[in-house]
Amino acid sequence: MAFKQTSYRDTWAEVNLNHIKSNVEKAKAHFKQKMHLMAVVKADGYGHGAVKTAEAALQAGAAFLGVALLEEAIELRETGIEAPILVLGRTRPEDSQLAAEQDIRLTVFQESWLVEAEKHLSSKNKLHIHIKVDTGMGRIGIVSKEDLVSFANVLKSCEKIETEGLFTHFATADEKNSSYFQKQYHRFLNMLEAAADNIGDLSYIHCGNSAAGLRFPDKCFNMFRFGISMYGLTPSEEILDEIPFPLKQAFSLHSRIVQIKKLLPGESISYGATYTTIDEEWIATIPIGYADGWYRYHSTYGGEVLVNGQRAPIVGRICMDQMMIKLPEYTPIGTKVSLIGEQDNESITVLEAANRIHTITYEIPCMISKRVPRIYVGG
Ligand SMILES: *Cc1c(COP(=O)(O)O)cnc(C)c1O
């Protein structure tokens, strides 16, 4: 699953581990209460590389790791990471023994799951679980107080399962209007009452994703699930003014010119011949395309790149492995091209790239495929 380290191509993503560390340190300092920070490194660390990101976050003070899938947790264990890991999605009960052996915490919210898992678990290693309650996300979790009480009763008879935490997830924490967030928060408080009466002490209670933690630190109990903003990205543009400290973007994307040519007026570029030169124009070819996760929409919606600190437009359709840009002058082969990142005083942020193709910051680094090597700086 890890990103390839050897590569023979002139395209790479750079991940600044010092930026990740700085974001983790600043986030921890932002809470008044004692806060256990869970670094969320699912989907290969949102496309940054899970192992390197996890190591940097742990060094900077994260106490826990969060992933979506059991295999993602196992990948971290295989590289020797010993920190506690929680799988945030549903794992099959028949795989609970594997999780217990590897000291991986699972998210649980079904009585039938408990019964089934007890059959697969050995008495040697107890399985630690975090109970998920659904307060309005409508995705996974126990929906009602009655169901939580009933779940707690089944849990009492489970000898191989130990409850370590209880959590929920917000649907709108990144929206300016916080009324739905407040509604979910109050439902969560209500669920916690039932948990206190029926489950007893819990080591970890958590609800905050990046947006909730950064905006409402006093509503995050004792654990913060830090995902998108650990990578230095805003959960949404509308809450940019509420981010309490400057986030440092860790991800940038670069390539190099592989061909440069001067075309006469009236020559067309790429599939469909959708772009035609007006004057004599300098056109350069860049070896990155939609199979690298650089979607065709970047050309549809007027995408730009940086060359020598200046913006240059993408011209013609983005191909599977290559695309073309228009430059103001002759520029040598090998010149660095930044699709995301900084050059001199110009920058193209992940947010700009996301807005351009009408998506969210999360998708941009996740989309950049495995064939683009990740190069790490700092750490
Ligand atoms: C992905 C995820 C997070 C992290 O959310 P961000 O918005 O990236 O901070 C937190 N909790 C759960 C359950 C998740 O699935």
Short mmCIF file of C-alpha atoms and ligand atoms in Angstrom, two decimals:
data_model
loop_
_atom_site.label_atom_id
_atom_site.label_comp_id
_atom_site.label_asym_id
_atom_site.label_seq_id
_atom_site.Cartn_x
_atom_site.Cartn_y
_atom_site.Cartn_z
CA MET A 1 0.00 0.00 0.00
CA ALA A 2 2.89 2.37 0.62
CA PHE A 3 3.92 4.78 -2.08
CA LYS A 4 6.72 3.67 -4.38
CA GLN A 5 10.01 5.27 -3.52
CA THR A 6 11.97 4.54 -6.67
CA SER A 7 10.85 6.40 -9.71
CA TYR A 8 12.17 7.32 -13.11
CA ARG A 9 9.82 10.12 -13.87
CA ASP A 10 9.92 13.90 -13.65
CA THR A 11 6.74 14.23 -11.60
CA TRP A 12 6.51 14.07 -7.83
CA ALA A 13 4.51 15.17 -4.81
CA GLU A 14 6.45 16.76 -2.02
CA VAL A 15 5.30 16.31 1.58
CA ASN A 16 6.73 18.61 4.21
CA LEU A 17 6.78 16.67 7.48
CA ASN A 18 7.83 19.74 9.47
CA HIS A 19 4.56 21.35 8.46
CA ILE A 20 2.61 18.36 9.73
CA LYS A 21 4.50 18.52 13.01
CA SER A 22 3.86 22.23 13.38
CA ASN A 23 0.12 21.75 12.76
CA VAL A 24 -0.01 18.98 15.39
CA GLU A 25 1.87 21.06 17.98
CA LYS A 26 -0.28 24.14 17.40
CA ALA A 27 -3.48 22.09 17.55
CA LYS A 28 -2.52 20.54 20.87
CA ALA A 29 -1.67 23.93 22.36
CA HIS A 30 -5.05 25.25 21.21
CA PHE A 31 -6.96 23.19 23.82
CA LYS A 32 -7.23 24.31 27.45
CA GLN A 33 -8.11 20.82 28.69
CA LYS A 34 -5.80 17.78 28.53
CA MET A 35 -6.32 16.51 25.02
CA HIS A 36 -5.33 13.24 23.42
CA LEU A 37 -4.71 13.97 19.78
CA MET A 38 -5.61 11.26 17.27
CA ALA A 39 -3.76 11.76 13.99
CA VAL A 40 -6.16 10.59 11.27
CA VAL A 41 -4.04 8.89 8.59
CA LYS A 42 -6.67 6.93 6.66
CA ALA A 43 -6.44 6.67 2.87
CA ASP A 44 -2.65 6.67 3.06
CA GLY A 45 -2.60 9.80 5.14
CA TYR A 46 -5.05 11.65 2.84
CA GLY A 47 -2.62 10.89 0.01
CA HIS A 48 0.46 12.13 1.89
CA GLY A 49 1.69 8.65 2.91
CA ALA A 50 0.32 7.13 6.14
CA VAL A 51 3.53 5.84 7.65
CA LYS A 52 5.59 9.02 7.33
CA THR A 53 2.69 11.19 8.39
CA ALA A 54 1.95 8.98 11.40
CA GLU A 55 5.59 9.03 12.50
CA ALA A 56 5.78 12.82 12.21
CA ALA A 57 2.49 13.30 14.07
CA LEU A 58 3.54 10.95 16.89
CA GLN A 59 6.86 12.76 17.24
CA ALA A 60 4.98 16.05 17.52
CA GLY A 61 2.75 14.80 20.34
CA ALA A 62 -0.11 12.79 18.82
CA ALA A 63 -1.12 9.93 21.12
CA PHE A 64 -3.37 7.90 18.85
CA LEU A 65 -3.75 7.08 15.16
CA GLY A 66 -7.02 6.80 13.28
CA VAL A 67 -7.59 4.85 10.06
CA ALA A 68 -10.65 3.74 8.09
CA LEU A 69 -9.78 0.08 7.48
CA LEU A 70 -8.18 -2.80 9.34
CA GLU A 71 -5.60 -3.22 6.58
CA GLU A 72 -4.53 0.39 7.03
CA ALA A 73 -3.94 -0.28 10.73
CA ILE A 74 -1.97 -3.45 9.95
CA GLU A 75 0.23 -1.56 7.50
CA LEU A 76 1.19 0.82 10.32
CA ARG A 77 1.89 -2.08 12.69
CA GLU A 78 4.06 -3.79 10.06
CA THR A 79 6.37 -0.78 9.95
CA GLY A 80 6.83 -1.03 13.71
CA ILE A 81 4.47 1.71 14.87
CA GLU A 82 3.29 0.79 18.38
CA ALA A 83 0.95 3.69 19.16
CA PRO A 84 -2.71 2.86 19.75
CA ILE A 85 -4.69 2.76 16.50
CA LEU A 86 -8.46 3.01 16.07
CA VAL A 87 -10.22 1.75 12.95
CA LEU A 88 -12.99 4.31 12.38
CA GLY A 89 -15.07 2.25 9.93
CA ARG A 90 -16.81 -1.09 10.53
CA THR A 91 -14.57 -4.14 10.65
CA ARG A 92 -16.04 -7.61 10.14
CA PRO A 93 -16.54 -9.48 13.45
CA GLU A 94 -14.61 -12.47 12.08
CA ASP A 95 -11.55 -10.22 11.84
CA SER A 96 -11.78 -9.09 15.46
CA GLN A 97 -9.20 -11.62 16.64
CA LEU A 98 -6.63 -10.27 14.17
CA ALA A 99 -7.29 -6.77 15.51
CA ALA A 100 -6.94 -7.94 19.11
CA GLU A 101 -3.64 -9.71 18.39
CA GLN A 102 -2.24 -6.55 16.82
CA ASP A 103 -3.61 -4.32 19.58
CA ILE A 104 -5.82 -2.46 17.11
CA ARG A 105 -8.97 -0.80 18.48
CA LEU A 106 -12.21 -1.27 16.58
CA THR A 107 -15.33 0.85 16.15
CA VAL A 108 -18.44 -1.08 17.18
CA PHE A 109 -22.14 -0.21 17.14
CA GLN A 110 -24.11 -3.45 16.67
CA GLU A 111 -25.21 -5.98 19.31
CA SER A 112 -25.00 -8.82 16.79
CA TRP A 113 -21.40 -7.81 16.10
CA LEU A 114 -20.52 -8.25 19.79
CA VAL A 115 -22.06 -11.72 19.89
CA GLU A 116 -20.32 -12.77 16.70
CA ALA A 117 -16.93 -11.31 17.68
CA GLU A 118 -16.98 -13.11 21.05
CA LYS A 119 -16.99 -16.37 19.06
CA HIS A 120 -13.87 -15.38 17.15
CA LEU A 121 -11.89 -13.80 19.96
CA SER A 122 -9.49 -15.81 22.08
CA SER A 123 -9.21 -15.10 25.78
CA LYS A 124 -5.52 -14.25 25.40
CA ASN A 125 -5.79 -10.71 24.03
CA LYS A 126 -8.79 -8.58 24.86
CA LEU A 127 -10.24 -6.51 22.06
CA HIS A 128 -10.52 -2.80 22.84
CA ILE A 129 -13.46 -1.05 21.29
CA HIS A 130 -14.81 2.46 20.83
CA ILE A 131 -18.58 2.61 20.62
CA LYS A 132 -19.92 4.78 17.81
CA VAL A 133 -23.13 6.69 18.27
CA ASP A 134 -24.90 8.37 15.37
CA THR A 135 -26.14 11.81 16.40
CA GLY A 136 -27.11 13.00 12.94
CA MET A 137 -24.43 12.04 10.44
CA GLY A 138 -26.62 9.10 9.38
CA ARG A 139 -23.65 6.94 8.48
CA ILE A 140 -22.66 4.40 11.14
CA GLY A 141 -23.49 4.24 14.83
CA ILE A 142 -26.14 3.59 17.45
CA VAL A 143 -29.00 5.98 16.84
CA SER A 144 -31.13 5.96 20.01
CA LYS A 145 -30.57 5.98 23.75
CA GLU A 146 -32.67 2.80 24.06
CA ASP A 147 -30.43 1.01 21.59
CA LEU A 148 -27.36 2.18 23.47
CA VAL A 149 -28.74 0.78 26.73
CA SER A 150 -29.56 -2.51 25.06
CA PHE A 151 -26.08 -2.62 23.45
CA ALA A 152 -24.54 -1.94 26.87
CA ASN A 153 -26.42 -4.92 28.31
CA VAL A 154 -25.02 -7.27 25.68
CA LEU A 155 -21.58 -5.77 26.24
CA LYS A 156 -21.70 -6.79 29.92
CA SER A 157 -21.66 -10.44 28.94
CA CYS A 158 -18.70 -10.03 26.56
CA GLU A 159 -15.66 -11.25 28.41
CA LYS A 160 -13.14 -10.70 25.64
CA ILE A 161 -14.16 -7.17 24.80
CA GLU A 162 -13.18 -4.08 26.73
CA THR A 163 -14.79 -0.72 26.09
CA GLU A 164 -12.28 2.08 25.93
CA GLY A 165 -14.12 4.91 24.26
CA LEU A 166 -17.31 6.36 22.88
CA PHE A 167 -17.62 8.77 20.00
CA THR A 168 -19.72 10.46 17.36
CA HIS A 169 -19.06 12.40 14.16
CA PHE A 170 -20.36 15.77 13.00
CA ALA A 171 -21.92 16.37 9.61
CA THR A 172 -21.69 20.18 9.45
CA ALA A 173 -18.84 21.28 11.71
CA ASP A 174 -17.25 23.00 8.69
CA GLU A 175 -20.30 25.18 7.99
CA LYS A 176 -20.62 28.73 9.28
CA ASN A 177 -24.11 28.07 10.57
CA SER A 178 -23.61 25.89 13.64
CA SER A 179 -27.24 25.04 14.48
CA TYR A 180 -27.07 21.45 13.19
CA PHE A 181 -23.71 21.03 14.92
CA GLN A 182 -25.32 22.18 18.20
CA LYS A 183 -28.17 19.74 17.71
CA GLN A 184 -25.73 16.86 17.25
CA TYR A 185 -23.67 18.00 20.22
CA HIS A 186 -26.70 17.98 22.51
CA ARG A 187 -27.75 14.57 21.28
CA PHE A 188 -24.23 13.38 22.07
CA LEU A 189 -24.49 14.75 25.64
CA ASN A 190 -27.73 12.85 25.98
CA MET A 191 -26.11 9.64 24.76
CA LEU A 192 -23.24 10.18 27.20
CA GLU A 193 -25.72 10.23 30.10
CA ALA A 194 -27.00 6.82 29.08
CA ALA A 195 -23.42 5.61 28.69
CA ALA A 196 -22.46 6.83 32.17
CA ASP A 197 -25.37 4.91 33.71
CA ASN A 198 -24.93 1.70 31.73
CA ILE A 199 -21.32 1.35 30.63
CA GLY A 200 -19.35 3.11 33.34
CA ASP A 201 -16.05 4.87 32.98
CA LEU A 202 -14.68 5.47 29.52
CA SER A 203 -11.07 6.48 28.93
CA TYR A 204 -11.79 8.42 25.76
CA ILE A 205 -14.79 10.44 24.71
CA HIS A 206 -14.50 12.14 21.35
CA CYS A 207 -16.49 13.94 18.69
CA GLY A 208 -14.25 16.57 17.15
CA ASN A 209 -12.92 16.38 13.61
CA SER A 210 -10.64 19.20 12.41
CA ALA A 211 -13.44 21.71 11.95
CA ALA A 212 -15.08 21.01 15.32
CA GLY A 213 -11.79 20.92 17.21
CA LEU A 214 -10.48 24.15 15.74
CA ARG A 215 -13.74 26.05 16.13
CA PHE A 216 -15.22 24.58 19.30
CA PRO A 217 -12.30 23.29 21.42
CA ASP A 218 -14.36 23.25 24.63
CA LYS A 219 -16.82 20.80 23.03
CA CYS A 220 -14.28 18.09 22.29
CA PHE A 221 -14.04 16.17 25.60
CA ASN A 222 -10.61 14.49 25.88
CA MET A 223 -9.76 13.31 22.38
CA PHE A 224 -9.47 15.21 19.08
CA ARG A 225 -9.55 13.42 15.73
CA PHE A 226 -7.27 15.63 13.68
CA GLY A 227 -7.46 14.91 9.96
CA ILE A 228 -7.51 17.44 7.15
CA SER A 229 -6.01 20.36 9.08
CA MET A 230 -3.10 18.26 10.31
CA TYR A 231 -2.09 18.34 6.64
CA GLY A 232 -2.43 22.11 6.77
CA LEU A 233 -5.68 22.29 4.83
CA THR A 234 -8.92 24.00 5.74
CA PRO A 235 -12.00 21.74 6.07
CA SER A 236 -13.94 24.33 4.05
CA GLU A 237 -13.40 27.79 2.65
CA GLU A 238 -16.25 29.33 4.64
CA ILE A 239 -14.56 28.75 8.00
CA LEU A 240 -11.12 30.00 6.93
CA ASP A 241 -11.50 33.08 9.13
CA GLU A 242 -12.18 30.86 12.16
CA ILE A 243 -9.00 28.80 11.94
CA PRO A 244 -7.23 29.80 15.17
CA PHE A 245 -3.62 29.55 13.97
CA PRO A 246 -1.94 29.58 10.55
CA LEU A 247 -2.09 26.09 9.04
CA LYS A 248 0.96 25.00 7.08
CA GLN A 249 0.09 23.12 3.89
CA ALA A 250 2.27 19.99 3.69
CA PHE A 251 1.46 18.89 0.14
CA SER A 252 2.78 20.25 -3.14
CA LEU A 253 2.88 18.77 -6.65
CA HIS A 254 5.60 19.26 -9.24
CA SER A 255 6.81 18.19 -12.64
CA ARG A 256 9.32 19.29 -15.28
CA ILE A 257 9.13 20.43 -18.88
CA VAL A 258 9.93 17.53 -21.24
CA GLN A 259 9.42 19.38 -24.54
CA ILE A 260 9.22 23.04 -25.58
CA LYS A 261 8.25 24.25 -29.04
CA LYS A 262 7.21 27.42 -30.81
CA LEU A 263 4.02 26.89 -32.78
CA LEU A 264 2.74 29.03 -35.64
CA PRO A 265 -0.71 30.67 -35.37
CA GLY A 266 -3.60 28.27 -36.04
CA GLU A 267 -2.03 25.11 -34.65
CA SER A 268 -4.12 22.98 -32.29
CA ILE A 269 -3.24 21.20 -29.07
CA SER A 270 -4.27 17.81 -27.64
CA TYR A 271 -7.29 15.52 -28.12
CA GLY A 272 -10.26 17.15 -29.73
CA ALA A 273 -8.09 20.04 -30.92
CA THR A 274 -9.97 22.27 -28.48
CA TYR A 275 -7.18 24.85 -28.18
CA THR A 276 -5.77 26.68 -31.20
CA THR A 277 -2.88 29.12 -31.11
CA ILE A 278 -3.66 32.71 -32.00
CA ASP A 279 -0.11 33.97 -32.36
CA GLU A 280 3.23 32.30 -32.44
CA GLU A 281 3.13 30.58 -29.06
CA TRP A 282 5.55 28.69 -26.84
CA ILE A 283 3.95 25.39 -25.81
CA ALA A 284 5.55 23.03 -23.29
CA THR A 285 4.67 19.42 -22.50
CA ILE A 286 4.47 18.26 -18.86
CA PRO A 287 4.45 14.54 -17.98
CA ILE A 288 1.42 14.42 -15.68
CA GLY A 289 -2.15 13.50 -16.56
CA TYR A 290 -5.45 12.18 -15.32
CA ALA A 291 -4.04 8.75 -14.52
CA ASP A 292 -1.93 10.58 -11.95
CA GLY A 293 -5.11 12.01 -10.47
CA TRP A 294 -4.66 15.34 -12.23
CA TYR A 295 -8.20 15.36 -13.52
CA ARG A 296 -9.30 16.60 -16.93
CA TYR A 297 -11.44 19.17 -15.12
CA HIS A 298 -8.26 21.15 -14.44
CA SER A 299 -8.15 21.96 -18.14
CA THR A 300 -11.93 22.33 -18.50
CA TYR A 301 -11.96 24.97 -15.74
CA GLY A 302 -8.98 27.07 -16.74
CA GLY A 303 -6.24 25.50 -14.69
CA GLU A 304 -2.88 27.17 -14.23
CA VAL A 305 0.57 26.06 -13.10
CA LEU A 306 3.67 27.93 -11.93
CA VAL A 307 6.83 28.19 -14.01
CA ASN A 308 9.67 30.47 -12.89
CA GLY A 309 7.32 32.06 -10.37
CA GLN A 310 4.74 33.02 -13.03
CA ARG A 311 1.32 31.55 -13.71
CA ALA A 312 0.95 29.69 -17.00
CA PRO A 313 -2.33 28.29 -18.39
CA ILE A 314 -2.96 24.64 -19.18
CA VAL A 315 -3.94 24.49 -22.86
CA GLY A 316 -5.94 21.74 -24.57
CA ARG A 317 -7.31 18.67 -22.84
CA ILE A 318 -5.31 16.92 -20.14
CA CYS A 319 -4.33 13.45 -21.42
CA MET A 320 -3.83 10.27 -19.40
CA ASP A 321 -0.12 10.87 -18.80
CA GLN A 322 0.69 14.31 -20.17
CA MET A 323 -0.60 17.83 -20.59
CA MET A 324 0.46 21.04 -22.30
CA ILE A 325 0.93 24.57 -21.02
CA LYS A 326 1.46 27.89 -22.74
CA LEU A 327 4.53 29.92 -21.81
CA PRO A 328 5.45 33.53 -22.57
CA GLU A 329 8.93 32.65 -23.84
CA TYR A 330 11.38 29.85 -24.55
CA THR A 331 11.92 27.86 -21.35
CA PRO A 332 14.43 25.01 -21.18
CA ILE A 333 13.61 21.32 -20.86
CA GLY A 334 13.88 20.29 -17.21
CA THR A 335 12.45 23.54 -15.85
CA LYS A 336 10.37 22.87 -12.73
CA VAL A 337 6.60 23.24 -13.03
CA SER A 338 4.49 23.47 -9.87
CA LEU A 339 0.87 22.40 -10.17
CA ILE A 340 0.37 22.97 -6.44
CA GLY A 341 2.91 24.82 -4.33
CA GLU A 342 4.98 27.97 -4.15
CA GLN A 343 7.46 29.54 -6.55
CA ASP A 344 9.00 32.86 -5.62
CA ASN A 345 6.08 35.00 -4.47
CA GLU A 346 3.36 33.10 -6.32
CA SER A 347 1.47 30.13 -4.97
CA ILE A 348 -1.23 27.71 -6.00
CA THR A 349 -2.84 26.21 -2.92
CA VAL A 350 -4.69 22.91 -2.57
CA LEU A 351 -7.76 25.05 -1.89
CA GLU A 352 -7.35 26.86 -5.23
CA ALA A 353 -7.03 23.53 -7.06
CA ALA A 354 -10.09 22.19 -5.21
CA ASN A 355 -12.21 25.26 -5.91
CA ARG A 356 -11.19 25.17 -9.56
CA ILE A 357 -12.67 21.72 -10.10
CA HIS A 358 -15.61 22.28 -7.72
CA THR A 359 -14.52 19.90 -5.01
CA ILE A 360 -13.12 20.02 -1.45
CA THR A 361 -9.51 20.20 -0.26
CA TYR A 362 -9.69 16.57 0.96
CA GLU A 363 -10.06 15.18 -2.54
CA ILE A 364 -7.03 16.82 -4.12
CA PRO A 365 -4.13 14.96 -2.41
CA CYS A 366 -6.26 11.78 -2.13
CA MET A 367 -6.75 11.80 -5.90
CA ILE A 368 -3.05 12.01 -6.71
CA SER A 369 -2.41 8.40 -7.59
CA LYS A 370 0.19 5.92 -6.39
CA ARG A 371 2.31 6.33 -9.48
CA VAL A 372 3.27 9.82 -8.36
CA PRO A 373 6.11 9.29 -5.87
CA ARG A 374 5.92 11.14 -2.55
CA ILE A 375 9.15 12.87 -1.65
CA TYR A 376 9.53 13.78 2.02
CA VAL A 377 11.23 16.85 3.34
CA GLY A 378 11.87 17.60 7.01
CA GLY A 379 10.71 15.29 9.75
C1 LIG B 1 -12.00 11.09 8.48
C2 LIG B 1 -12.58 11.21 9.84
C3 LIG B 1 -12.14 12.21 10.71
C4 LIG B 1 -11.20 13.32 10.30
O1 LIG B 1 -11.95 14.38 9.80
P1 LIG B 1 -11.26 15.72 9.26
O2 LIG B 1 -12.39 16.54 8.79
O3 LIG B 1 -10.35 15.29 8.15
O4 LIG B 1 -10.50 16.30 10.39
C5 LIG B 1 -12.63 12.20 12.01
N1 LIG B 1 -13.52 11.26 12.39
C6 LIG B 1 -14.00 10.31 11.57
C7 LIG B 1 -14.97 9.32 12.07
C8 LIG B 1 -13.54 10.25 10.27
O5 LIG B 1 -14.01 9.31 9.45
#
